[in-house]
mmCIF file of the C-alpha atoms, coordinates in Angstrom:
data_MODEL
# 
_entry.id   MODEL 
# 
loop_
_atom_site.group_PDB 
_atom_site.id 
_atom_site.type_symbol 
_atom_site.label_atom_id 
_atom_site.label_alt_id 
_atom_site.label_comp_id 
_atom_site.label_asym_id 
_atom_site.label_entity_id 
_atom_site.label_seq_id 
_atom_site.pdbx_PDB_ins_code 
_atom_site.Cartn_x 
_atom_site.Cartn_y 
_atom_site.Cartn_z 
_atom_site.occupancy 
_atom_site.B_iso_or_equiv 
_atom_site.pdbx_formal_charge 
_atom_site.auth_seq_id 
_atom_site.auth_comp_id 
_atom_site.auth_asym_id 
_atom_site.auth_atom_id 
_atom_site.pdbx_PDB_model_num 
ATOM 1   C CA . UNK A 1 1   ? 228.206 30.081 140.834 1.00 0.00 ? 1   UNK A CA 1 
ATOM 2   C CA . UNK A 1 2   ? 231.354 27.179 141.594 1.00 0.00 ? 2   UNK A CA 1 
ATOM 3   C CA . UNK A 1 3   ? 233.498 28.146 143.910 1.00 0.00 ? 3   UNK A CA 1 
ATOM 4   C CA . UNK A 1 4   ? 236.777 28.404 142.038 1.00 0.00 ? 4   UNK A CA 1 
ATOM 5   C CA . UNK A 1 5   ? 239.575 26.923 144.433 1.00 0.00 ? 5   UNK A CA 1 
ATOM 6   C CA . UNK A 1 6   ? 242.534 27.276 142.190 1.00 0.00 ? 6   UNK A CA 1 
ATOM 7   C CA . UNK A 1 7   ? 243.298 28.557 139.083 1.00 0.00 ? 7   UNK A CA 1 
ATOM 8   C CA . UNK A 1 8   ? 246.584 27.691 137.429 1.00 0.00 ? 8   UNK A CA 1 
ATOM 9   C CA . UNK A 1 9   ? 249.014 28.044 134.205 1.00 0.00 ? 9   UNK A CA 1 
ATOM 10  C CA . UNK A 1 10  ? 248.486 25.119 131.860 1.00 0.00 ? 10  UNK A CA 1 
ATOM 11  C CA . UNK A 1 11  ? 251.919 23.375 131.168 1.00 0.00 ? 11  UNK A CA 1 
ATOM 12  C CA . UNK A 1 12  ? 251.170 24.349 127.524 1.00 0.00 ? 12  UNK A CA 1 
ATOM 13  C CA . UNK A 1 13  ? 249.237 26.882 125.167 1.00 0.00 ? 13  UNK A CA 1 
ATOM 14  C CA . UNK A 1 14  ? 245.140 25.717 124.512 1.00 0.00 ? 14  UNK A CA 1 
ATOM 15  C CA . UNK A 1 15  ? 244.752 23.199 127.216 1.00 0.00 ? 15  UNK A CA 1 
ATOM 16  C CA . UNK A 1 16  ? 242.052 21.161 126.087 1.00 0.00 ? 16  UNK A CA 1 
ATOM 17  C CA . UNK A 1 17  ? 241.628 17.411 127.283 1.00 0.00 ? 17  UNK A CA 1 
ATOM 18  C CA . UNK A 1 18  ? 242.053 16.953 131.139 1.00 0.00 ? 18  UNK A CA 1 
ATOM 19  C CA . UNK A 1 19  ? 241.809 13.856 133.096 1.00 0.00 ? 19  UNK A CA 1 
ATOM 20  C CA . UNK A 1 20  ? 242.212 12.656 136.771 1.00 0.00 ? 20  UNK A CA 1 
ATOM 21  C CA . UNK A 1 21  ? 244.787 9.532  136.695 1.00 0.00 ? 21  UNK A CA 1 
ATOM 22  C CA . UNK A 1 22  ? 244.115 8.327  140.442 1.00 0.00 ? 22  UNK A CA 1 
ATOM 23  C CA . UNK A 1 23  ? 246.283 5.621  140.210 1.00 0.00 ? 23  UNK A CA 1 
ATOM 24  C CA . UNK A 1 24  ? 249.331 7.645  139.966 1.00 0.00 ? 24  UNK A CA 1 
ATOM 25  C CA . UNK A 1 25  ? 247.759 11.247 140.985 1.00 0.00 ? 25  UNK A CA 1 
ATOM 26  C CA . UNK A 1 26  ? 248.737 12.860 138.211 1.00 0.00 ? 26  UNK A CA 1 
ATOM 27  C CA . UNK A 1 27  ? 246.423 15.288 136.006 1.00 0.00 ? 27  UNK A CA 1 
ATOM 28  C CA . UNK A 1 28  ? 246.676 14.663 132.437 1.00 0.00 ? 28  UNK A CA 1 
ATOM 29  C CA . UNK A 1 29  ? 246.641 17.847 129.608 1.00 0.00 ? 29  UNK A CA 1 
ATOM 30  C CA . UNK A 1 30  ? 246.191 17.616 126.332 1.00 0.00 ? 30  UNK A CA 1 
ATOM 31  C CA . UNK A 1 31  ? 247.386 20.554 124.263 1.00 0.00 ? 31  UNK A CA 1 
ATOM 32  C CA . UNK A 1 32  ? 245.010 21.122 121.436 1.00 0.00 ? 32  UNK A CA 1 
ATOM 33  C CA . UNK A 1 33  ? 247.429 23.266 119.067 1.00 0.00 ? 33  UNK A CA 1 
ATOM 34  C CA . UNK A 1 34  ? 250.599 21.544 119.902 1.00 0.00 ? 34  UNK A CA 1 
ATOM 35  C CA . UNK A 1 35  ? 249.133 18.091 119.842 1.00 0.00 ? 35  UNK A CA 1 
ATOM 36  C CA . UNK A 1 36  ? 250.963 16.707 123.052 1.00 0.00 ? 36  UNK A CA 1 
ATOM 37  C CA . UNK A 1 37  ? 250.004 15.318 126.241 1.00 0.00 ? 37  UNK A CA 1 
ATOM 38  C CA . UNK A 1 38  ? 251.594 16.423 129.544 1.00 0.00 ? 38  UNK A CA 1 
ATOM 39  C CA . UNK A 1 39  ? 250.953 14.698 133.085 1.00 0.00 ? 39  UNK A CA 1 
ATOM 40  C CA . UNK A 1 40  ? 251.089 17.074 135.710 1.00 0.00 ? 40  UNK A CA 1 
ATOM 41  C CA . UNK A 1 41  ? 251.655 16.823 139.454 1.00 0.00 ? 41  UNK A CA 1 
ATOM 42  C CA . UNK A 1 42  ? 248.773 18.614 141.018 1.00 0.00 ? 42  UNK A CA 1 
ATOM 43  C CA . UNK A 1 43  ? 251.099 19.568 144.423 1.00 0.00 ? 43  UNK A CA 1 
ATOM 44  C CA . UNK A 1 44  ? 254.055 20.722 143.208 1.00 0.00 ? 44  UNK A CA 1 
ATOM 45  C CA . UNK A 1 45  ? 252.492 22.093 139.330 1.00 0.00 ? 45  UNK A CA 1 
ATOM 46  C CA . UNK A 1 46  ? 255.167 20.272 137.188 1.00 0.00 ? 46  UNK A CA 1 
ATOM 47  C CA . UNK A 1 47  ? 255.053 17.785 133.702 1.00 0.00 ? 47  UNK A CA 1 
ATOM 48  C CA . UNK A 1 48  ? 256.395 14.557 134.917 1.00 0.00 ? 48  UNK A CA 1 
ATOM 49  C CA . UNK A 1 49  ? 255.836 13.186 131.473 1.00 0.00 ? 49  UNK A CA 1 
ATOM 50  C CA . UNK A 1 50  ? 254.777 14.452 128.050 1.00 0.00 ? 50  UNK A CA 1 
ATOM 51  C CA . UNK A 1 51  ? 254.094 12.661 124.683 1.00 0.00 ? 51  UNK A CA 1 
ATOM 52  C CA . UNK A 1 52  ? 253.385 13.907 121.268 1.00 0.00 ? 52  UNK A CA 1 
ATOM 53  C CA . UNK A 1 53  ? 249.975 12.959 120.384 1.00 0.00 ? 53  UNK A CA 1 
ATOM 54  C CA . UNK A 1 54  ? 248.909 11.237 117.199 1.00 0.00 ? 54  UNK A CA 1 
ATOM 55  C CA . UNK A 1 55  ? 246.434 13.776 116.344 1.00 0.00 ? 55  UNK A CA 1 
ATOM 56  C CA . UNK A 1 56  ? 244.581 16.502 118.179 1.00 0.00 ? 56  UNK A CA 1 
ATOM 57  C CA . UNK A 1 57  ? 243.653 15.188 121.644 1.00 0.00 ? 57  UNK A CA 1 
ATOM 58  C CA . UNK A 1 58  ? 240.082 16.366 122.285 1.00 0.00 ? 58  UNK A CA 1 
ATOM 59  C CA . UNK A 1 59  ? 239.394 15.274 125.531 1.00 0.00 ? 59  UNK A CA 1 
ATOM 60  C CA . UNK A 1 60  ? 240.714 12.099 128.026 1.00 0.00 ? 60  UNK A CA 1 
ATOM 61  C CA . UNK A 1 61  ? 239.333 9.722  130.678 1.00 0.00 ? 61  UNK A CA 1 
ATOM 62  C CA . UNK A 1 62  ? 241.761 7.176  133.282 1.00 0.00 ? 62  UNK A CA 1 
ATOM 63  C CA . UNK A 1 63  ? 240.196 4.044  132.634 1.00 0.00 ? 63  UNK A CA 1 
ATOM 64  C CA . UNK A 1 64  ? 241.992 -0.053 134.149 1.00 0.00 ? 64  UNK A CA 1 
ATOM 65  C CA . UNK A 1 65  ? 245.637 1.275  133.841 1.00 0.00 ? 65  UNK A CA 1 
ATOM 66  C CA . UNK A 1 66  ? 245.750 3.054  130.685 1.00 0.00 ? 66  UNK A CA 1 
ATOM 67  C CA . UNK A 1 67  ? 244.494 6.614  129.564 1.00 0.00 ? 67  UNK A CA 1 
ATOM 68  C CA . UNK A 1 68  ? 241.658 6.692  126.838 1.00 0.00 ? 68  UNK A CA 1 
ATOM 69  C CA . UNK A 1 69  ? 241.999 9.594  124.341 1.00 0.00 ? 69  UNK A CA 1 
ATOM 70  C CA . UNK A 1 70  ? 239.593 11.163 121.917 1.00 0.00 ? 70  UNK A CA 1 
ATOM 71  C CA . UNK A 1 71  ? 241.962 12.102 118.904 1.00 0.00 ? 71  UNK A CA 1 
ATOM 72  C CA . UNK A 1 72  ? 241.040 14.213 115.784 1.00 0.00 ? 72  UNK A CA 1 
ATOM 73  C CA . UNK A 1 73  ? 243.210 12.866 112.801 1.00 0.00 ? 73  UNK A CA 1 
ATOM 74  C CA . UNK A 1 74  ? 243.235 13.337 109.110 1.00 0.00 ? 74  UNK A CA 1 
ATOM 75  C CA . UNK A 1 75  ? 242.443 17.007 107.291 1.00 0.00 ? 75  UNK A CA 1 
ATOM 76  C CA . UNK A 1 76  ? 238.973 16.524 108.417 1.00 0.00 ? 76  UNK A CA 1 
ATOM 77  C CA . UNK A 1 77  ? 239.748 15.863 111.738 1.00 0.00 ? 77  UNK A CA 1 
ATOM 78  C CA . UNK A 1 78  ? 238.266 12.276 111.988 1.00 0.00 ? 78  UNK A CA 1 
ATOM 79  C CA . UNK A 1 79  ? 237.402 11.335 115.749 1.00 0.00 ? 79  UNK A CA 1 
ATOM 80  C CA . UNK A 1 80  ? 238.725 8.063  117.036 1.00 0.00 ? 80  UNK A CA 1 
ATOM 81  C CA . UNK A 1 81  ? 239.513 6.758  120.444 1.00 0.00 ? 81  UNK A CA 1 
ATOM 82  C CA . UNK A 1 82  ? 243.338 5.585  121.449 1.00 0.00 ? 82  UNK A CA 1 
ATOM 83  C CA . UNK A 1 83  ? 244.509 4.216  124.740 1.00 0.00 ? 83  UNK A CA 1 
ATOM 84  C CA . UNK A 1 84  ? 247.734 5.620  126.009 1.00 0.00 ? 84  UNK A CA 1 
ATOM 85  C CA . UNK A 1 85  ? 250.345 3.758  128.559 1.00 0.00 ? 85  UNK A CA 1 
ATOM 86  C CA . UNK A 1 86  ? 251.699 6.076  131.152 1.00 0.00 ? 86  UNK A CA 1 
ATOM 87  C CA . UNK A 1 87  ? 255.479 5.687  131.206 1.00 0.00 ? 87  UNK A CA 1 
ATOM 88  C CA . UNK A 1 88  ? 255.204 3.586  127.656 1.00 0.00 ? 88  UNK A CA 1 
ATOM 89  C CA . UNK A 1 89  ? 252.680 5.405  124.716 1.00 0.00 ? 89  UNK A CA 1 
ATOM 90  C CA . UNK A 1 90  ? 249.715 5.196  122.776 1.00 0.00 ? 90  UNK A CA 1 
ATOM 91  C CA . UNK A 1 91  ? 248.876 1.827  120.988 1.00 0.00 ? 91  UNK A CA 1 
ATOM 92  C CA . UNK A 1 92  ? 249.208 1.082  117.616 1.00 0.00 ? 92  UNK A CA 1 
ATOM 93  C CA . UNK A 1 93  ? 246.685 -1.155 117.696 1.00 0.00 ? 93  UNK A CA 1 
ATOM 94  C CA . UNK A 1 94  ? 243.783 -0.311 120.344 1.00 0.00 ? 94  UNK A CA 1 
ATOM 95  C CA . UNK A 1 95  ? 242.218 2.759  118.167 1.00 0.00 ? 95  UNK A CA 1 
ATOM 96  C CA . UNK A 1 96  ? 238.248 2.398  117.344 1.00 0.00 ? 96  UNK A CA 1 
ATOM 97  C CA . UNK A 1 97  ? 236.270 5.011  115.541 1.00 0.00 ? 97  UNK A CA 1 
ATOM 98  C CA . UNK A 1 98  ? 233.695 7.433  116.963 1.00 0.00 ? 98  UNK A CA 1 
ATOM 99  C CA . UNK A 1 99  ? 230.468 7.057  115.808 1.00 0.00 ? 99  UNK A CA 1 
ATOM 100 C CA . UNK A 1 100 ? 229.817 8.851  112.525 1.00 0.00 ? 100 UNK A CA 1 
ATOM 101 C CA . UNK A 1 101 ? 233.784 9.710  113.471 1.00 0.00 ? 101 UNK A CA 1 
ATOM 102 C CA . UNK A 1 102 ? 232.478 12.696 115.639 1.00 0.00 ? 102 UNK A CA 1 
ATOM 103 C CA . UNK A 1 103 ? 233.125 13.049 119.299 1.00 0.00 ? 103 UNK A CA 1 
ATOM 104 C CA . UNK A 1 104 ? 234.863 14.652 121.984 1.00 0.00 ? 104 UNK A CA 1 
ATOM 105 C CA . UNK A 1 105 ? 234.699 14.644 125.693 1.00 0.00 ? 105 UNK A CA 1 
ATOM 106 C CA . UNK A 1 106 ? 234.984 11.129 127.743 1.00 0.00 ? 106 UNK A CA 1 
ATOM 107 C CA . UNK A 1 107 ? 233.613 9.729  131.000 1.00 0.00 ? 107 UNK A CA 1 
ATOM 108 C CA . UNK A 1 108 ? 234.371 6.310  132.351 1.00 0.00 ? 108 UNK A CA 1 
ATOM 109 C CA . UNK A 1 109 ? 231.754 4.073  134.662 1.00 0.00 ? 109 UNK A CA 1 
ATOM 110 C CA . UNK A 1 110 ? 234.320 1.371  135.476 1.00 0.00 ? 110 UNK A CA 1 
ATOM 111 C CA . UNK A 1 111 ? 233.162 -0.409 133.159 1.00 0.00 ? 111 UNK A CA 1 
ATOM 112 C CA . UNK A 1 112 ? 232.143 1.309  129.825 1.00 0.00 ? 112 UNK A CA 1 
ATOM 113 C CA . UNK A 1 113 ? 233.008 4.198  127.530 1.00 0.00 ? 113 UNK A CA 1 
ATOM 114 C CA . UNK A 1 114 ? 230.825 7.336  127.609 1.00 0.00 ? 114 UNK A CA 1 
ATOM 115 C CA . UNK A 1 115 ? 231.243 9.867  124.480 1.00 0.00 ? 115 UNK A CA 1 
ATOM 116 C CA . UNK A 1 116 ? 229.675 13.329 123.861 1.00 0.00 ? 116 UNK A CA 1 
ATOM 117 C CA . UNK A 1 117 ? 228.325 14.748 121.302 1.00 0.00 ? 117 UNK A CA 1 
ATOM 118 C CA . UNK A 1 118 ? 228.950 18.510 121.162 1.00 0.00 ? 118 UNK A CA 1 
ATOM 119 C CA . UNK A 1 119 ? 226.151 19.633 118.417 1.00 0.00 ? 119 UNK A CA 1 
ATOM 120 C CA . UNK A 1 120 ? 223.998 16.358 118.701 1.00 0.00 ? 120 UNK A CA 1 
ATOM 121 C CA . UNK A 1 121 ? 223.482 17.412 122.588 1.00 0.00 ? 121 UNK A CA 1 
ATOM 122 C CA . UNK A 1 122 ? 223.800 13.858 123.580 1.00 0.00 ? 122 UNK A CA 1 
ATOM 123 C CA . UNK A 1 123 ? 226.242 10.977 125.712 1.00 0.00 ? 123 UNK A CA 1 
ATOM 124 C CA . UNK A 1 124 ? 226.620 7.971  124.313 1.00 0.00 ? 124 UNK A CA 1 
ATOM 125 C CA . UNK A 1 125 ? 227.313 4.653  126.412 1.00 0.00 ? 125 UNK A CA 1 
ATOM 126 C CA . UNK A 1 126 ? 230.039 2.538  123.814 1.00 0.00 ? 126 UNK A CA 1 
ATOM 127 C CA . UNK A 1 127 ? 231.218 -0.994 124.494 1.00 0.00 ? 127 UNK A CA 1 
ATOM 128 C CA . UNK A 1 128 ? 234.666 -2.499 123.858 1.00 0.00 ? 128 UNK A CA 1 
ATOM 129 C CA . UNK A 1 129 ? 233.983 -1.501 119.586 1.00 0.00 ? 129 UNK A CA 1 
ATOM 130 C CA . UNK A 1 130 ? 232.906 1.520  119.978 1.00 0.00 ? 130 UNK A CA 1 
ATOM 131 C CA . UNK A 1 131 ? 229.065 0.206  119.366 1.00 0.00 ? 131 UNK A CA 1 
ATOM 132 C CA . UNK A 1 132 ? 226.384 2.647  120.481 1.00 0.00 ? 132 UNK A CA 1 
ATOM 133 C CA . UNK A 1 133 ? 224.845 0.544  123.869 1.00 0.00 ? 133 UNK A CA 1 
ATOM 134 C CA . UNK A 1 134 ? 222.728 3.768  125.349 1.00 0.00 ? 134 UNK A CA 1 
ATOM 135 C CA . UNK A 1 135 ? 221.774 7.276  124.144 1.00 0.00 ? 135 UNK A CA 1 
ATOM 136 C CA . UNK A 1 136 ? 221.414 9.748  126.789 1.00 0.00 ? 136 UNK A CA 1 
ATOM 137 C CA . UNK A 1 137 ? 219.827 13.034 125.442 1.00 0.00 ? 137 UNK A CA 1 
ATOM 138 C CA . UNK A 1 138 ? 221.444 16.413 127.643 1.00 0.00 ? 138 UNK A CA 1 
ATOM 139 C CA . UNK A 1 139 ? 219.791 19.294 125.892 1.00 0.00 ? 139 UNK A CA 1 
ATOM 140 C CA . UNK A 1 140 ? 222.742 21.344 125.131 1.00 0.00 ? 140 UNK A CA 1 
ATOM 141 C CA . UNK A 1 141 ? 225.930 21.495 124.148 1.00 0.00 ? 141 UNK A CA 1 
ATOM 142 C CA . UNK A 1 142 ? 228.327 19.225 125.964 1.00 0.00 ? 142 UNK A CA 1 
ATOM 143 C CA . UNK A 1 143 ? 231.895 20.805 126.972 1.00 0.00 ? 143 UNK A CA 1 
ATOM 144 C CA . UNK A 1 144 ? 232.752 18.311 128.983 1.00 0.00 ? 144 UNK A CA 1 
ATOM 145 C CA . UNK A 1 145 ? 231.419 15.216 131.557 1.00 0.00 ? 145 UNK A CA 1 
ATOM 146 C CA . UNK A 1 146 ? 232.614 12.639 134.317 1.00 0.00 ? 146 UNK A CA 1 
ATOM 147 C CA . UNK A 1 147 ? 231.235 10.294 136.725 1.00 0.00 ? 147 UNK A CA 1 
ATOM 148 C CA . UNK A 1 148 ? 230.855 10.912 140.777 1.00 0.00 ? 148 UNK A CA 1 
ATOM 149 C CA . UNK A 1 149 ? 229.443 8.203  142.837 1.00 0.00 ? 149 UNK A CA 1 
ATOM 150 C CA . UNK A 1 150 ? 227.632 6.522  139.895 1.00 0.00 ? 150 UNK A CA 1 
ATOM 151 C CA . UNK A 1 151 ? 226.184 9.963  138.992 1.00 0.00 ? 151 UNK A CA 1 
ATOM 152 C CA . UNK A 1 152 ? 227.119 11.965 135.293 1.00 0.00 ? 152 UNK A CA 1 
ATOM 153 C CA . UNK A 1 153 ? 228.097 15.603 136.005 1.00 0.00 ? 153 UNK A CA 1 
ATOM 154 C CA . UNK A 1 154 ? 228.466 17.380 132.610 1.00 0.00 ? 154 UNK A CA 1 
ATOM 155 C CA . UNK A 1 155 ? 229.032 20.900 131.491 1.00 0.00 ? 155 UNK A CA 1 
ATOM 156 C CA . UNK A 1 156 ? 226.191 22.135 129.333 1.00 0.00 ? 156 UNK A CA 1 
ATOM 157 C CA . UNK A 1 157 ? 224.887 25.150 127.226 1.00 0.00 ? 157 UNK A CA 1 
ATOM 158 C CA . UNK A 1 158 ? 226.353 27.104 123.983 1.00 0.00 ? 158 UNK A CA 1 
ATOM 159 C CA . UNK A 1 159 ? 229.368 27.802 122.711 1.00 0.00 ? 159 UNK A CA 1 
ATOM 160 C CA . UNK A 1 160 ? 227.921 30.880 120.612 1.00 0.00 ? 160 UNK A CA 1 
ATOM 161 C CA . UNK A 1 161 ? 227.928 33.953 120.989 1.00 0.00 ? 161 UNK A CA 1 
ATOM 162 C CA . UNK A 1 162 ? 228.804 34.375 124.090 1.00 0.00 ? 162 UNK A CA 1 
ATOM 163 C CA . UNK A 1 163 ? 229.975 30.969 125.894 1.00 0.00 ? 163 UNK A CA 1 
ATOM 164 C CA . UNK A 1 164 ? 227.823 29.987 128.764 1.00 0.00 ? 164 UNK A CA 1 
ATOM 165 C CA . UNK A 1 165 ? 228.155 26.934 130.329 1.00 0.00 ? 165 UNK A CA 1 
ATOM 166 C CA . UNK A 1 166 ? 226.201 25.203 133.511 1.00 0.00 ? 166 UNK A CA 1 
ATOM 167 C CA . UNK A 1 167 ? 227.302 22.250 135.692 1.00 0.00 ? 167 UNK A CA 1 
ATOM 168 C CA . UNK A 1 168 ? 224.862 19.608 135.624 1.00 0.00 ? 168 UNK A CA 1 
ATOM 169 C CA . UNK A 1 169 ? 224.090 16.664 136.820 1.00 0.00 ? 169 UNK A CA 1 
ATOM 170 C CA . UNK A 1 170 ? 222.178 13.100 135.929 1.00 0.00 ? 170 UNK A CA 1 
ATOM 171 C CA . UNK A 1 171 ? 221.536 9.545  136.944 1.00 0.00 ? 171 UNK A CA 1 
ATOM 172 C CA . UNK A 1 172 ? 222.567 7.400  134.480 1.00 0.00 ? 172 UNK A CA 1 
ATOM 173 C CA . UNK A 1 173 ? 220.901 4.634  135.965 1.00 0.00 ? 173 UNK A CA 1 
ATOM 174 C CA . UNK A 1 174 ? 217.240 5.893  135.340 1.00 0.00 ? 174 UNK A CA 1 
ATOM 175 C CA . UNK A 1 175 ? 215.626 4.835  132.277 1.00 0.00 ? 175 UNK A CA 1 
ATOM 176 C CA . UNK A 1 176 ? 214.899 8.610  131.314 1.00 0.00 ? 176 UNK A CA 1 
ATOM 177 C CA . UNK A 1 177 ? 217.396 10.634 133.444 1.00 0.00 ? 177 UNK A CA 1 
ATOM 178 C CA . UNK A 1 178 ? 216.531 14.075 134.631 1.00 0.00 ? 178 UNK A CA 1 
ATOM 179 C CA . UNK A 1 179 ? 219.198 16.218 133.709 1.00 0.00 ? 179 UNK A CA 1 
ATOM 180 C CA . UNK A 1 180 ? 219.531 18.826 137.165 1.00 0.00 ? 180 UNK A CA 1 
ATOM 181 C CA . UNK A 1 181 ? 221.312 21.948 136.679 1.00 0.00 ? 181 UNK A CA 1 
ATOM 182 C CA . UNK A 1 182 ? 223.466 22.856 139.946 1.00 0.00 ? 182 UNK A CA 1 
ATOM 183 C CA . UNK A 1 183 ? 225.383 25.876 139.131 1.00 0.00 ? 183 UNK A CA 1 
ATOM 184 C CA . UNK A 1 184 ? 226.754 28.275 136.908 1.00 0.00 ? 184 UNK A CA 1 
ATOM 185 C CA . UNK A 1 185 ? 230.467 28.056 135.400 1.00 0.00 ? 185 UNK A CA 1 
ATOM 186 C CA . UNK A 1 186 ? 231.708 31.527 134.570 1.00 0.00 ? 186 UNK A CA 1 
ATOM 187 C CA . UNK A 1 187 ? 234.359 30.772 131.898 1.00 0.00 ? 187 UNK A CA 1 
ATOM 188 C CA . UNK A 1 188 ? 234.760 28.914 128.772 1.00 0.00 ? 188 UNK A CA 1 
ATOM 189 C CA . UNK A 1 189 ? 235.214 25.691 130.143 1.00 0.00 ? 189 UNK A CA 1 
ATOM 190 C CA . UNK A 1 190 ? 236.630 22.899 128.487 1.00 0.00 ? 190 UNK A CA 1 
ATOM 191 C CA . UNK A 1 191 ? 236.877 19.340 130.076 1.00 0.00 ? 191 UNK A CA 1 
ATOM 192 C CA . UNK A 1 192 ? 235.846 18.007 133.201 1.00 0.00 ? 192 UNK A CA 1 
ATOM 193 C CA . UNK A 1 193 ? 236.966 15.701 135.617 1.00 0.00 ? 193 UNK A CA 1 
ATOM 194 C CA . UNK A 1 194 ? 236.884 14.942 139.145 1.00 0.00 ? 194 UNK A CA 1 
ATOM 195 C CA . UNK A 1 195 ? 239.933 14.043 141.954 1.00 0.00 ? 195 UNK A CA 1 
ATOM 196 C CA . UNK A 1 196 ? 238.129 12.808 144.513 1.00 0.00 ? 196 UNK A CA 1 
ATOM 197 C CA . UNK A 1 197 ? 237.664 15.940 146.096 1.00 0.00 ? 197 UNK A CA 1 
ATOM 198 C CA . UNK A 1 198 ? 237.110 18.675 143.741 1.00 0.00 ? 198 UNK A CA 1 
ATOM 199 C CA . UNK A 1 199 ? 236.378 19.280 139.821 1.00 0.00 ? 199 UNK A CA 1 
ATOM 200 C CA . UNK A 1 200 ? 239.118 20.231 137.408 1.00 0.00 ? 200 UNK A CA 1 
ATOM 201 C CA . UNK A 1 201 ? 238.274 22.456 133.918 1.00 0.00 ? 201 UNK A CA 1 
ATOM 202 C CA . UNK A 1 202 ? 240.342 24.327 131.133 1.00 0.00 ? 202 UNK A CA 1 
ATOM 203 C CA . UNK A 1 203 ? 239.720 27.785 130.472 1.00 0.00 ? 203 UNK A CA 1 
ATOM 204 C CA . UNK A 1 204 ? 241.370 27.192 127.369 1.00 0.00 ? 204 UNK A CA 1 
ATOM 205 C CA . UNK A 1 205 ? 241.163 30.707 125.638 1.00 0.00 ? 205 UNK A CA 1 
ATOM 206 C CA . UNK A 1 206 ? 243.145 31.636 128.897 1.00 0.00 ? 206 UNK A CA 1 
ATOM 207 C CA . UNK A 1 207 ? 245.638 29.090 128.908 1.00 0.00 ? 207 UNK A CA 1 
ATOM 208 C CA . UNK A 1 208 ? 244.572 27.978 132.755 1.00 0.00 ? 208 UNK A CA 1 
ATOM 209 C CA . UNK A 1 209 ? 243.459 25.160 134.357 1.00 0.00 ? 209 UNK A CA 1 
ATOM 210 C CA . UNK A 1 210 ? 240.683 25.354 137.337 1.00 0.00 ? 210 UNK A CA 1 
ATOM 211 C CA . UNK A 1 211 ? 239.863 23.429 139.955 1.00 0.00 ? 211 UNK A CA 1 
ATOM 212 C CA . UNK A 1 212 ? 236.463 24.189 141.625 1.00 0.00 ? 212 UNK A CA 1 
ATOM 213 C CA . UNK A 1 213 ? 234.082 23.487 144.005 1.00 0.00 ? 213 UNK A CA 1 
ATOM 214 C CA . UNK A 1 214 ? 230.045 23.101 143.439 1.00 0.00 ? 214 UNK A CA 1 
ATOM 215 C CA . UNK A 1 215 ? 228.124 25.507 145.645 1.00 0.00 ? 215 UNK A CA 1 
ATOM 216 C CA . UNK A 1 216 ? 226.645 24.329 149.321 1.00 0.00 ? 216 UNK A CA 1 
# 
């Protein structure tokens, strides 16, 4: 099992993207019914900011400055990526389509875009138009990923019927990358990222946000 360090109230009902800002050490939320983003100061557990969203946001990554969204838009709930501004808002003008508009969770190697696939099982490496570069295959469904020290640690397994989800882990920079399960996550998780220090999750049906540890 993790080793759950924290468990918290989300600033707002079905928490569903999370993401690490460094840069300002701030955790962003994305709520998925209210369609708003919230950044949240980890110490002291308040929104310093929040923004209405211009469609559902699915899941976030800090990239150079800016946070990357996925957003669902339209009645069928198109997938496209948006960059957001901290202190300004999301860009009218820097949105590119998912592939096959489907989507959700983000990871970010410094340097390129890395989008999930929930029923395709896969994590595709994007560049700057949202071109396929790399398909990495996971073998499950994907509930979140991010990157530690140039390695992919992703949340893996099935939604249905009963929600179980592993904590995995992979070298993107193999040609054919072994995909190591390290422990088990006991929660519907949704999102991850990664402060540094320790890995942050939504239980979503909950309303909470974790942070967690991976076993010794």
């Amino acid at each position: 099992m993790i080793t759950q360090r924290r468990r918290s109230p989300s600033p707002a009902v079905t928490p569903q993207a999370l993401a690490w800002d460094g840069k300002r050490n701030v955790l962003w939320m994305g709520s998925r019914d209210l369609r708003r983003i919230y950044a949240v100061d980890p110490e002291k557990w308040i929104v310093i900011e929040q923004k209405e969203a211009p469609g559902i946001p699915w899941a976030a990554v800090a990239t150079d400055g800016s946070i990357c969204f996925t957003i669902g838009e339209g009645p069928d709930d198109d997938r496209y990526i948006r960059w957001f501004i901290p202190k300004g808002g999301f860009s009218k003008t820097d949105r590119i389509a998912c592939p096959e508009f489907t989507g959700s969770y983000l990871s970010f190697d410094g340097e390129h875009l890395y989008l999930s696939q929930w029923y395709k099982h896969r994590i595709l490496k994007l560049d700057a138009t949202g071109n396929i570069l790399r398909v990495i295959d996971v073998g499950a469904e994907i509930c979140g990923h991010t990157f530690v020290d140039g390695l992919i640690y992703v949340l893996r397994g099935t939604e249905q019927p009963n929600e179980e989800w592993r904590i995995a882990r992979l070298d993107p920079r193999q040609n054919a990358p072994e995909v190591e399960d390290i422990a088990v996550v006991p929660f519907a998780s949704r999102s991850l990222t990664f402060d540094g220090e320790h890995f942050w999750s939504n239980h979503r049906a909950k309303d909470t946000i974790i942070s967690f540890a991976l076993p010794n």
